Tab-separated table of C-alpha atoms and ligand atoms in Angstrom:
chain	number	residue	atom	x	y	z
A	1	UNK	CA	44.302	-108.204	-80.269
A	2	UNK	CA	42.845	-111.355	-78.738
A	3	UNK	CA	45.125	-114.334	-76.751
A	4	UNK	CA	48.473	-113.137	-77.716
A	5	UNK	CA	47.674	-109.491	-76.944
A	6	UNK	CA	46.231	-110.584	-73.374
A	7	UNK	CA	49.023	-112.817	-72.448
A	8	UNK	CA	51.768	-109.952	-73.406
A	9	UNK	CA	49.986	-108.021	-70.823
A	10	UNK	CA	50.747	-110.658	-68.727
A	11	UNK	CA	54.595	-110.537	-69.443
A	12	UNK	CA	54.916	-107.011	-68.772
A	13	UNK	CA	57.196	-105.954	-65.671
A	14	UNK	CA	55.274	-105.067	-62.270
A	15	UNK	CA	56.234	-103.339	-59.501
A	16	UNK	CA	59.991	-102.853	-58.986
A	17	UNK	CA	61.916	-105.182	-56.679
A	18	UNK	CA	62.958	-102.891	-53.787
A	19	UNK	CA	59.975	-100.659	-52.768
A	20	UNK	CA	60.379	-98.152	-49.970
A	21	UNK	CA	58.902	-99.509	-46.692
A	22	UNK	CA	56.179	-96.806	-45.142
A	23	UNK	CA	54.690	-96.612	-41.516
A	24	UNK	CA	51.695	-94.748	-40.905
A	25	UNK	CA	52.658	-94.753	-37.688
A	26	UNK	CA	55.878	-92.476	-38.076
A	27	UNK	CA	54.680	-90.196	-40.678
A	28	UNK	CA	53.597	-86.697	-40.619
A	29	UNK	CA	49.976	-86.015	-39.368
A	30	UNK	CA	49.869	-83.308	-42.060
A	31	UNK	CA	48.669	-85.057	-45.366
A	32	UNK	CA	50.256	-81.855	-47.425
A	33	UNK	CA	54.134	-82.817	-45.588
A	34	UNK	CA	53.903	-86.296	-46.337
A	35	UNK	CA	53.226	-85.330	-49.991
A	36	UNK	CA	55.723	-83.002	-50.025
A	37	UNK	CA	57.981	-85.914	-48.554
A	38	UNK	CA	56.825	-88.401	-51.234
A	39	UNK	CA	56.803	-85.807	-54.294
A	40	UNK	CA	60.656	-85.179	-53.129
A	41	UNK	CA	61.905	-88.805	-53.122
A	42	UNK	CA	59.875	-89.602	-56.319
A	43	UNK	CA	62.234	-87.014	-57.949
A	44	UNK	CA	65.180	-88.072	-55.977
A	45	UNK	CA	64.052	-91.850	-57.588
A	46	UNK	CA	64.311	-89.959	-61.007
A	47	UNK	CA	60.402	-89.549	-62.209
A	48	UNK	CA	60.294	-87.161	-64.270
A	49	UNK	CA	57.112	-84.896	-63.660
A	50	UNK	CA	56.346	-86.077	-60.108
A	51	UNK	CA	53.779	-83.186	-59.992
A	52	UNK	CA	51.674	-84.600	-62.745
A	53	UNK	CA	48.523	-86.539	-62.042
A	54	UNK	CA	45.127	-87.223	-63.270
A	55	UNK	CA	42.400	-85.546	-62.748
A	56	UNK	CA	38.336	-87.129	-62.996
A	57	UNK	CA	35.948	-85.052	-63.867
A	58	UNK	CA	31.893	-86.037	-64.098
A	59	UNK	CA	30.207	-85.272	-67.286
A	60	UNK	CA	27.577	-82.009	-67.182
A	61	UNK	CA	24.557	-84.871	-68.112
A	62	UNK	CA	23.981	-83.150	-71.462
A	63	UNK	CA	24.457	-85.996	-74.318
A	64	UNK	CA	27.011	-87.928	-72.885
A	65	UNK	CA	25.244	-88.281	-69.274
A	66	UNK	CA	27.434	-88.373	-66.494
A	67	UNK	CA	30.389	-89.523	-68.159
A	68	UNK	CA	33.109	-89.487	-66.292
A	69	UNK	CA	36.672	-88.348	-67.801
A	70	UNK	CA	40.221	-88.087	-66.601
A	71	UNK	CA	43.295	-86.271	-67.800
A	72	UNK	CA	46.612	-85.402	-67.324
A	73	UNK	CA	47.385	-81.820	-65.469
A	74	UNK	CA	50.254	-80.462	-62.973
A	75	UNK	CA	49.791	-79.645	-58.938
A	76	UNK	CA	50.481	-75.930	-58.846
A	77	UNK	CA	50.215	-75.768	-55.223
A	78	UNK	CA	48.902	-76.960	-51.941
A	79	UNK	CA	47.906	-73.869	-49.616
A	80	UNK	CA	44.512	-73.501	-47.093
A	81	UNK	CA	42.743	-73.590	-50.193
A	82	UNK	CA	43.056	-76.696	-51.587
A	83	UNK	CA	45.169	-78.778	-53.699
A	84	UNK	CA	45.793	-76.394	-57.189
A	85	UNK	CA	45.247	-77.114	-60.933
A	86	UNK	CA	44.912	-74.661	-63.608
A	87	UNK	CA	43.001	-75.042	-67.302
A	88	UNK	CA	40.846	-73.160	-69.345
A	89	UNK	CA	37.265	-72.746	-68.823
A	90	UNK	CA	36.604	-73.441	-72.230
A	91	UNK	CA	37.821	-77.015	-72.206
A	92	UNK	CA	35.676	-80.010	-71.236
A	93	UNK	CA	36.924	-80.410	-67.714
A	94	UNK	CA	36.089	-76.380	-67.728
A	95	UNK	CA	32.546	-76.956	-68.635
A	96	UNK	CA	32.437	-80.247	-66.599
A	97	UNK	CA	33.498	-77.892	-63.210
A	98	UNK	CA	31.301	-75.325	-63.825
A	99	UNK	CA	28.509	-77.944	-63.631
A	100	UNK	CA	29.562	-79.961	-61.502
A	101	UNK	CA	32.438	-78.559	-59.038
A	102	UNK	CA	33.734	-82.041	-57.544
A	103	UNK	CA	37.083	-84.110	-58.849
A	104	UNK	CA	39.374	-86.580	-58.215
A	105	UNK	CA	42.961	-86.559	-58.613
A	106	UNK	CA	45.339	-89.320	-59.056
A	107	UNK	CA	49.188	-89.195	-58.411
A	108	UNK	CA	51.452	-92.282	-59.139
A	109	UNK	CA	54.994	-93.101	-58.873
A	110	UNK	CA	55.687	-95.849	-60.582
A	111	UNK	CA	59.599	-96.531	-59.413
A	112	UNK	CA	58.119	-96.073	-55.423
A	113	UNK	CA	55.113	-98.080	-56.141
A	114	UNK	CA	53.416	-95.471	-54.817
A	115	UNK	CA	50.115	-93.583	-55.504
A	116	UNK	CA	48.280	-90.661	-53.938
A	117	UNK	CA	44.503	-90.063	-54.107
A	118	UNK	CA	42.736	-86.680	-53.284
A	119	UNK	CA	39.043	-85.775	-53.814
A	120	UNK	CA	36.377	-83.594	-52.714
A	121	UNK	CA	34.970	-80.654	-53.926
A	122	UNK	CA	36.503	-77.710	-56.438
A	123	UNK	CA	36.020	-74.284	-55.750
A	124	UNK	CA	37.624	-71.105	-57.988
A	125	UNK	CA	40.330	-68.985	-57.366
A	126	UNK	CA	40.896	-65.483	-57.529
A	127	UNK	CA	41.575	-63.415	-61.499
A	128	UNK	CA	45.174	-62.778	-59.902
A	129	UNK	CA	45.892	-65.961	-58.995
A	130	UNK	CA	44.845	-67.155	-62.681
A	131	UNK	CA	46.380	-64.687	-64.404
A	132	UNK	CA	49.945	-65.276	-62.545
A	133	UNK	CA	49.509	-68.810	-63.251
A	134	UNK	CA	49.229	-67.966	-66.785
A	135	UNK	CA	52.189	-65.680	-66.613
A	136	UNK	CA	54.469	-68.517	-64.813
A	137	UNK	CA	53.554	-71.262	-67.459
A	138	UNK	CA	56.668	-72.703	-68.872
A	139	UNK	CA	55.831	-71.801	-72.628
A	140	UNK	CA	54.604	-67.840	-71.327
A	141	UNK	CA	55.222	-64.976	-74.041
A	142	UNK	CA	53.661	-62.265	-72.118
A	143	UNK	CA	50.098	-62.584	-73.900
A	144	UNK	CA	47.140	-63.039	-71.289
A	145	UNK	CA	44.408	-65.366	-71.323
A	146	UNK	CA	40.897	-64.534	-70.040
A	147	UNK	CA	39.607	-67.914	-69.789
A	148	UNK	CA	42.505	-69.448	-67.805
A	149	UNK	CA	41.243	-70.476	-64.287
A	150	UNK	CA	43.220	-71.700	-61.094
A	151	UNK	CA	40.948	-73.829	-59.314
A	152	UNK	CA	41.529	-75.640	-55.707
A	153	UNK	CA	40.220	-79.127	-54.742
A	154	UNK	CA	39.295	-78.916	-51.232
A	155	UNK	CA	39.967	-82.853	-50.034
A	156	UNK	CA	37.172	-84.834	-48.234
A	157	UNK	CA	39.217	-87.682	-49.047
A	158	UNK	CA	43.158	-88.223	-49.101
A	159	UNK	CA	44.344	-91.823	-49.349
A	160	UNK	CA	48.233	-92.559	-49.752
A	161	UNK	CA	49.269	-95.807	-50.772
A	162	UNK	CA	51.925	-97.835	-50.351
A	163	UNK	CA	53.028	-101.081	-52.638
A	164	UNK	CA	54.744	-103.919	-50.940
A	165	UNK	CA	56.657	-106.862	-53.046
A	166	UNK	CA	54.799	-109.520	-50.649
A	167	UNK	CA	51.640	-108.163	-51.907
A	168	UNK	CA	50.978	-106.111	-48.372
A	169	UNK	CA	50.108	-102.815	-49.664
A	170	UNK	CA	49.745	-100.206	-46.832
A	171	UNK	CA	46.669	-97.737	-47.534
A	172	UNK	CA	46.978	-94.550	-45.499
A	173	UNK	CA	43.835	-92.527	-45.160
A	174	UNK	CA	42.796	-88.917	-44.364
A	175	UNK	CA	39.056	-87.344	-44.138
A	176	UNK	CA	38.554	-83.751	-43.561
A	177	UNK	CA	39.720	-84.084	-39.833
A	178	UNK	CA	42.430	-86.119	-40.053
A	179	UNK	CA	43.508	-89.619	-40.323
A	180	UNK	CA	40.857	-92.510	-40.310
A	181	UNK	CA	41.648	-95.823	-38.990
A	182	UNK	CA	43.056	-98.149	-41.480
B	201	FMN	C1	51.764	-84.606	-68.063
B	201	FMN	C2	50.558	-83.200	-68.479
B	201	FMN	C3	50.335	-82.293	-68.170
B	201	FMN	C4	49.390	-81.698	-68.681
B	201	FMN	N1	48.944	-80.477	-67.538
B	201	FMN	C5	48.085	-79.631	-68.059
B	201	FMN	C6	47.421	-78.557	-67.087
B	201	FMN	O1	48.043	-78.418	-65.951
B	201	FMN	N2	46.683	-77.986	-67.535
B	201	FMN	C7	45.692	-78.106	-68.687
B	201	FMN	O2	44.623	-77.681	-69.157
B	201	FMN	N3	46.138	-79.312	-69.813
B	201	FMN	C8	47.214	-79.998	-69.487
B	201	FMN	N4	47.692	-80.778	-69.904
B	201	FMN	C9	46.557	-81.355	-71.078
B	201	FMN	C10	45.373	-82.238	-70.853
B	201	FMN	O3	45.271	-83.387	-70.520
B	201	FMN	C11	44.227	-81.971	-71.787
B	201	FMN	O4	44.600	-83.006	-72.795
B	201	FMN	C12	43.313	-80.989	-72.022
B	201	FMN	O5	43.920	-80.013	-70.925
B	201	FMN	C13	42.163	-80.898	-72.291
B	201	FMN	O6	41.481	-81.708	-71.426
B	201	FMN	P1	39.728	-81.551	-71.372
B	201	FMN	O7	39.574	-81.575	-73.055
B	201	FMN	O8	39.759	-82.999	-70.860
B	201	FMN	O9	38.948	-80.680	-70.934
B	201	FMN	C14	48.781	-81.885	-69.774
B	201	FMN	C15	49.198	-82.829	-69.979
B	201	FMN	C16	50.136	-83.872	-70.004
B	201	FMN	C17	50.385	-85.412	-70.806
């Protein structure tokens, strides 16, 4: 690739010029409410899959060591259990979560210059909830999948990040007990 590719990357567009303002002092105190607000605004801006996020997990230590890995998933719900996602237990991430039940999610909405990070321990939700999630998939055909598992991240930390055209990006952080000092 060399120098040409390096220079080409520098020419690619940055954030759009009309990023929204974000005032943490006037934001909902409940991070789930703030997230829903930002998700709605991303939809209004035309983001195609605003509920898609990257999920990072930790390697099991065998072979590749404690190599992190990440991939895109779809958010399934947010409730008292945490932030839900679903996948097969037999997948790489399923095996990694069985060995190391801890993960980090990252949402990014380019049209708004917004990012949301959520990280913490992961719990497995019930077989019934997992089966319902499998049955409600967009391309569901009525068949079951005993390996399908619904999980929830119990947030130890959540960060809302608003990019700014003047470079004064805003980070609004929550710990398990509420808003953290900026
Ligand atoms: C936008 C998007 C959404 C996805 N949603 C899911 C999902 O909800 N669950 C899932 O198991 N895989 C989903 N995938 C596929 C995963 O990214 C991944 O390829 C697959 O789960 C295998 O990952 P692993 O080998 O790291 O375990 C999605 C892919 C994309 C691009």
